[in-house]
């Protein structure tokens, strides 16, 4: 038996084995039954942890405000809320983005300023969470017309996907800073920026 790789294909195969699909030989079903059981057990454990994380995030006012930002889920919101206790310790949004390593390196010479790749200095875990969140925003950008996604759509016309994802992560970091500093929600912050 040959099946595609990846988690979706594995779950589909597990579903077919549990449904006793006649196109799969009984010896293959018997051999894969322990793996199917393990996959179901892992899925249930992940669901339990996800529900617990969501419950904790909803109980924290800061995490709740951060989750109103597109691309920021309960894990990212809780990680930011736990890591950044006082937003006033940063001079501004650019310094906060630099703390996460999401600002471009500057190579200046002879009065000419040249921006390079992101510095990657700073909190690696939070940077990764924001970049992953930016990927999610870009993958699901089509049905939305808010300013953030419109900006990303326009950038996608001329720039590669990963570059736009990092630029969007930088923008998300600056929005996170504004929410941490003001105590407002995403909707209130974007109205003041417009």
Tab-separated table of C-alpha atoms in Angstrom:
chain	number	residue	atom	x	y	z
A	1	UNK	CA	0.000	0.000	0.000
A	2	UNK	CA	1.252	3.472	-0.907
A	3	UNK	CA	-0.054	6.663	0.654
A	4	UNK	CA	0.963	10.311	0.538
A	5	UNK	CA	3.230	11.839	3.167
A	6	UNK	CA	2.148	14.435	5.694
A	7	UNK	CA	-0.184	14.733	8.648
A	8	UNK	CA	-3.367	15.109	6.558
A	9	UNK	CA	-2.621	11.939	4.614
A	10	UNK	CA	-1.771	10.067	7.841
A	11	UNK	CA	-5.071	11.104	9.413
A	12	UNK	CA	-6.978	10.105	6.282
A	13	UNK	CA	-5.263	6.703	6.294
A	14	UNK	CA	-6.057	6.297	10.008
A	15	UNK	CA	-9.703	7.148	9.307
A	16	UNK	CA	-9.829	4.568	6.511
A	17	UNK	CA	-8.219	1.901	8.728
A	18	UNK	CA	-10.692	2.591	11.546
A	19	UNK	CA	-13.568	2.421	9.039
A	20	UNK	CA	-12.267	-0.981	7.861
A	21	UNK	CA	-11.798	0.167	4.270
A	22	UNK	CA	-11.830	-2.935	2.044
A	23	UNK	CA	-9.184	-1.487	-0.285
A	24	UNK	CA	-6.607	-1.776	2.510
A	25	UNK	CA	-5.405	-5.304	3.168
A	26	UNK	CA	-6.156	-6.744	6.621
A	27	UNK	CA	-2.463	-7.361	7.359
A	28	UNK	CA	-1.684	-3.661	6.719
A	29	UNK	CA	-4.590	-2.655	8.988
A	30	UNK	CA	-3.305	-4.980	11.712
A	31	UNK	CA	0.252	-3.686	11.379
A	32	UNK	CA	-0.815	-0.029	11.488
A	33	UNK	CA	-3.456	-0.372	14.245
A	34	UNK	CA	-0.998	0.523	17.067
A	35	UNK	CA	0.110	3.636	15.152
A	36	UNK	CA	-3.501	4.661	14.534
A	37	UNK	CA	-4.209	4.291	18.256
A	38	UNK	CA	-1.112	6.365	19.081
A	39	UNK	CA	-2.162	9.058	16.586
A	40	UNK	CA	-5.648	9.280	18.125
A	41	UNK	CA	-4.173	9.452	21.641
A	42	UNK	CA	-1.826	12.263	20.587
A	43	UNK	CA	-4.665	14.168	18.898
A	44	UNK	CA	-6.753	13.930	22.072
A	45	UNK	CA	-3.823	15.102	24.238
A	46	UNK	CA	-3.174	18.044	21.895
A	47	UNK	CA	-6.870	18.999	21.987
A	48	UNK	CA	-6.811	18.928	25.797
A	49	UNK	CA	-3.705	21.133	25.930
A	50	UNK	CA	-5.160	23.536	23.334
A	51	UNK	CA	-8.345	23.939	25.376
A	52	UNK	CA	-6.303	24.539	28.532
A	53	UNK	CA	-4.130	27.163	26.807
A	54	UNK	CA	-7.176	28.925	25.392
A	55	UNK	CA	-8.843	28.969	28.821
A	56	UNK	CA	-5.727	30.485	30.431
A	57	UNK	CA	-5.330	33.038	27.632
A	58	UNK	CA	-8.954	34.151	27.934
A	59	UNK	CA	-8.503	34.587	31.691
A	60	UNK	CA	-5.578	37.023	31.189
A	61	UNK	CA	-6.690	40.512	30.088
A	62	UNK	CA	-3.404	41.283	28.284
A	63	UNK	CA	-3.426	37.993	26.387
A	64	UNK	CA	-7.073	38.553	25.449
A	65	UNK	CA	-6.244	41.971	23.967
A	66	UNK	CA	-3.254	40.544	22.099
A	67	UNK	CA	-5.380	37.731	20.640
A	68	UNK	CA	-7.510	40.371	18.915
A	69	UNK	CA	-4.564	40.943	16.530
A	70	UNK	CA	-4.693	38.844	13.335
A	71	UNK	CA	-2.021	36.138	13.531
A	72	UNK	CA	-1.700	36.222	17.318
A	73	UNK	CA	-3.204	33.180	18.984
A	74	UNK	CA	-3.269	32.009	22.596
A	75	UNK	CA	0.299	30.659	22.625
A	76	UNK	CA	1.807	33.827	21.141
A	77	UNK	CA	-0.331	36.079	23.331
A	78	UNK	CA	0.637	34.253	26.521
A	79	UNK	CA	4.315	34.142	25.564
A	80	UNK	CA	4.362	37.897	24.915
A	81	UNK	CA	2.390	38.679	28.071
A	82	UNK	CA	4.797	36.568	30.129
A	83	UNK	CA	7.971	37.899	28.481
A	84	UNK	CA	7.127	41.597	28.334
A	85	UNK	CA	5.990	42.698	31.766
A	86	UNK	CA	6.441	46.428	31.210
A	87	UNK	CA	6.134	47.895	27.707
A	88	UNK	CA	7.240	51.299	28.974
A	89	UNK	CA	10.784	49.938	29.314
A	90	UNK	CA	10.999	50.217	25.507
A	91	UNK	CA	11.517	53.630	23.964
A	92	UNK	CA	9.118	52.955	21.118
A	93	UNK	CA	7.737	50.363	18.700
A	94	UNK	CA	10.958	50.144	16.696
A	95	UNK	CA	12.953	49.329	19.819
A	96	UNK	CA	10.391	46.641	20.711
A	97	UNK	CA	10.699	45.151	17.202
A	98	UNK	CA	14.497	45.286	17.603
A	99	UNK	CA	14.144	43.459	20.948
A	100	UNK	CA	12.483	40.668	18.944
A	101	UNK	CA	15.127	40.796	16.199
A	102	UNK	CA	12.645	41.888	13.519
A	103	UNK	CA	14.316	45.120	12.395
A	104	UNK	CA	16.665	45.250	9.410
A	105	UNK	CA	20.399	45.511	9.911
A	106	UNK	CA	21.875	48.829	8.922
A	107	UNK	CA	25.024	48.975	6.874
A	108	UNK	CA	25.935	52.647	6.674
A	109	UNK	CA	28.969	53.976	4.883
A	110	UNK	CA	29.832	57.397	3.530
A	111	UNK	CA	26.520	58.902	4.537
A	112	UNK	CA	24.549	56.273	2.624
A	113	UNK	CA	22.217	54.128	4.648
A	114	UNK	CA	21.603	50.591	3.419
A	115	UNK	CA	19.158	48.238	5.127
A	116	UNK	CA	19.843	44.509	5.027
A	117	UNK	CA	18.254	41.363	6.400
A	118	UNK	CA	16.680	41.267	9.851
A	119	UNK	CA	19.138	41.281	12.715
A	120	UNK	CA	17.785	38.125	14.441
A	121	UNK	CA	19.136	39.550	17.683
A	122	UNK	CA	16.758	39.277	20.571
A	123	UNK	CA	14.005	36.958	21.693
A	124	UNK	CA	14.123	34.097	19.207
A	125	UNK	CA	10.989	32.333	20.451
A	126	UNK	CA	8.733	35.397	20.242
A	127	UNK	CA	10.177	36.275	16.825
A	128	UNK	CA	9.392	32.779	15.567
A	129	UNK	CA	5.832	32.920	16.930
A	130	UNK	CA	5.197	36.269	15.227
A	131	UNK	CA	6.631	35.064	11.905
A	132	UNK	CA	4.462	31.923	12.058
A	133	UNK	CA	1.462	34.121	12.851
A	134	UNK	CA	2.345	36.355	9.897
A	135	UNK	CA	2.410	33.268	7.666
A	136	UNK	CA	-1.108	32.409	8.859
A	137	UNK	CA	-2.313	35.942	8.103
A	138	UNK	CA	-0.825	35.753	4.599
A	139	UNK	CA	-2.298	32.326	3.864
A	140	UNK	CA	-5.775	33.552	4.839
A	141	UNK	CA	-5.582	37.111	3.504
A	142	UNK	CA	-7.928	36.840	0.504
A	143	UNK	CA	-11.377	37.195	2.136
A	144	UNK	CA	-10.295	40.082	4.411
A	145	UNK	CA	-10.156	43.767	3.530
A	146	UNK	CA	-8.745	45.352	6.692
A	147	UNK	CA	-5.754	47.696	6.421
A	148	UNK	CA	-3.183	45.158	7.625
A	149	UNK	CA	-4.114	42.502	5.083
A	150	UNK	CA	-4.573	45.055	2.301
A	151	UNK	CA	-1.024	46.278	2.978
A	152	UNK	CA	0.223	42.662	2.886
A	153	UNK	CA	-1.662	41.922	-0.368
A	154	UNK	CA	-0.111	44.968	-2.023
A	155	UNK	CA	3.375	43.961	-0.859
A	156	UNK	CA	2.822	40.381	-2.106
A	157	UNK	CA	2.476	41.719	-5.657
A	158	UNK	CA	6.156	42.669	-5.820
A	159	UNK	CA	7.952	40.813	-3.018
A	160	UNK	CA	8.567	37.130	-2.176
A	161	UNK	CA	6.281	35.433	0.343
A	162	UNK	CA	8.864	34.952	3.121
A	163	UNK	CA	10.090	38.541	2.904
A	164	UNK	CA	6.502	39.781	3.219
A	165	UNK	CA	5.949	37.404	6.156
A	166	UNK	CA	8.913	38.880	8.052
A	167	UNK	CA	7.832	42.440	7.193
A	168	UNK	CA	4.341	41.589	8.450
A	169	UNK	CA	5.823	40.070	11.631
A	170	UNK	CA	7.651	43.378	12.178
A	171	UNK	CA	4.364	45.241	11.741
A	172	UNK	CA	2.624	42.803	14.124
A	173	UNK	CA	5.358	43.429	16.709
A	174	UNK	CA	4.732	47.156	16.484
A	175	UNK	CA	0.974	46.606	16.884
A	176	UNK	CA	1.675	44.348	19.881
A	177	UNK	CA	3.747	47.154	21.392
A	178	UNK	CA	0.941	49.678	20.834
A	179	UNK	CA	-1.555	47.362	22.536
A	180	UNK	CA	0.794	46.653	25.446
A	181	UNK	CA	1.540	50.345	25.912
A	182	UNK	CA	-2.034	51.651	25.553
A	183	UNK	CA	-4.009	48.778	27.068
A	184	UNK	CA	-6.471	48.996	24.157
A	185	UNK	CA	-7.652	46.292	21.752
A	186	UNK	CA	-6.542	45.815	18.141
A	187	UNK	CA	-9.645	47.555	16.769
A	188	UNK	CA	-9.057	50.633	18.952
A	189	UNK	CA	-5.348	50.787	18.051
A	190	UNK	CA	-5.981	50.504	14.302
A	191	UNK	CA	-8.599	53.268	14.460
A	192	UNK	CA	-6.093	55.622	16.062
A	193	UNK	CA	-3.486	54.736	13.414
A	194	UNK	CA	-5.868	55.330	10.493
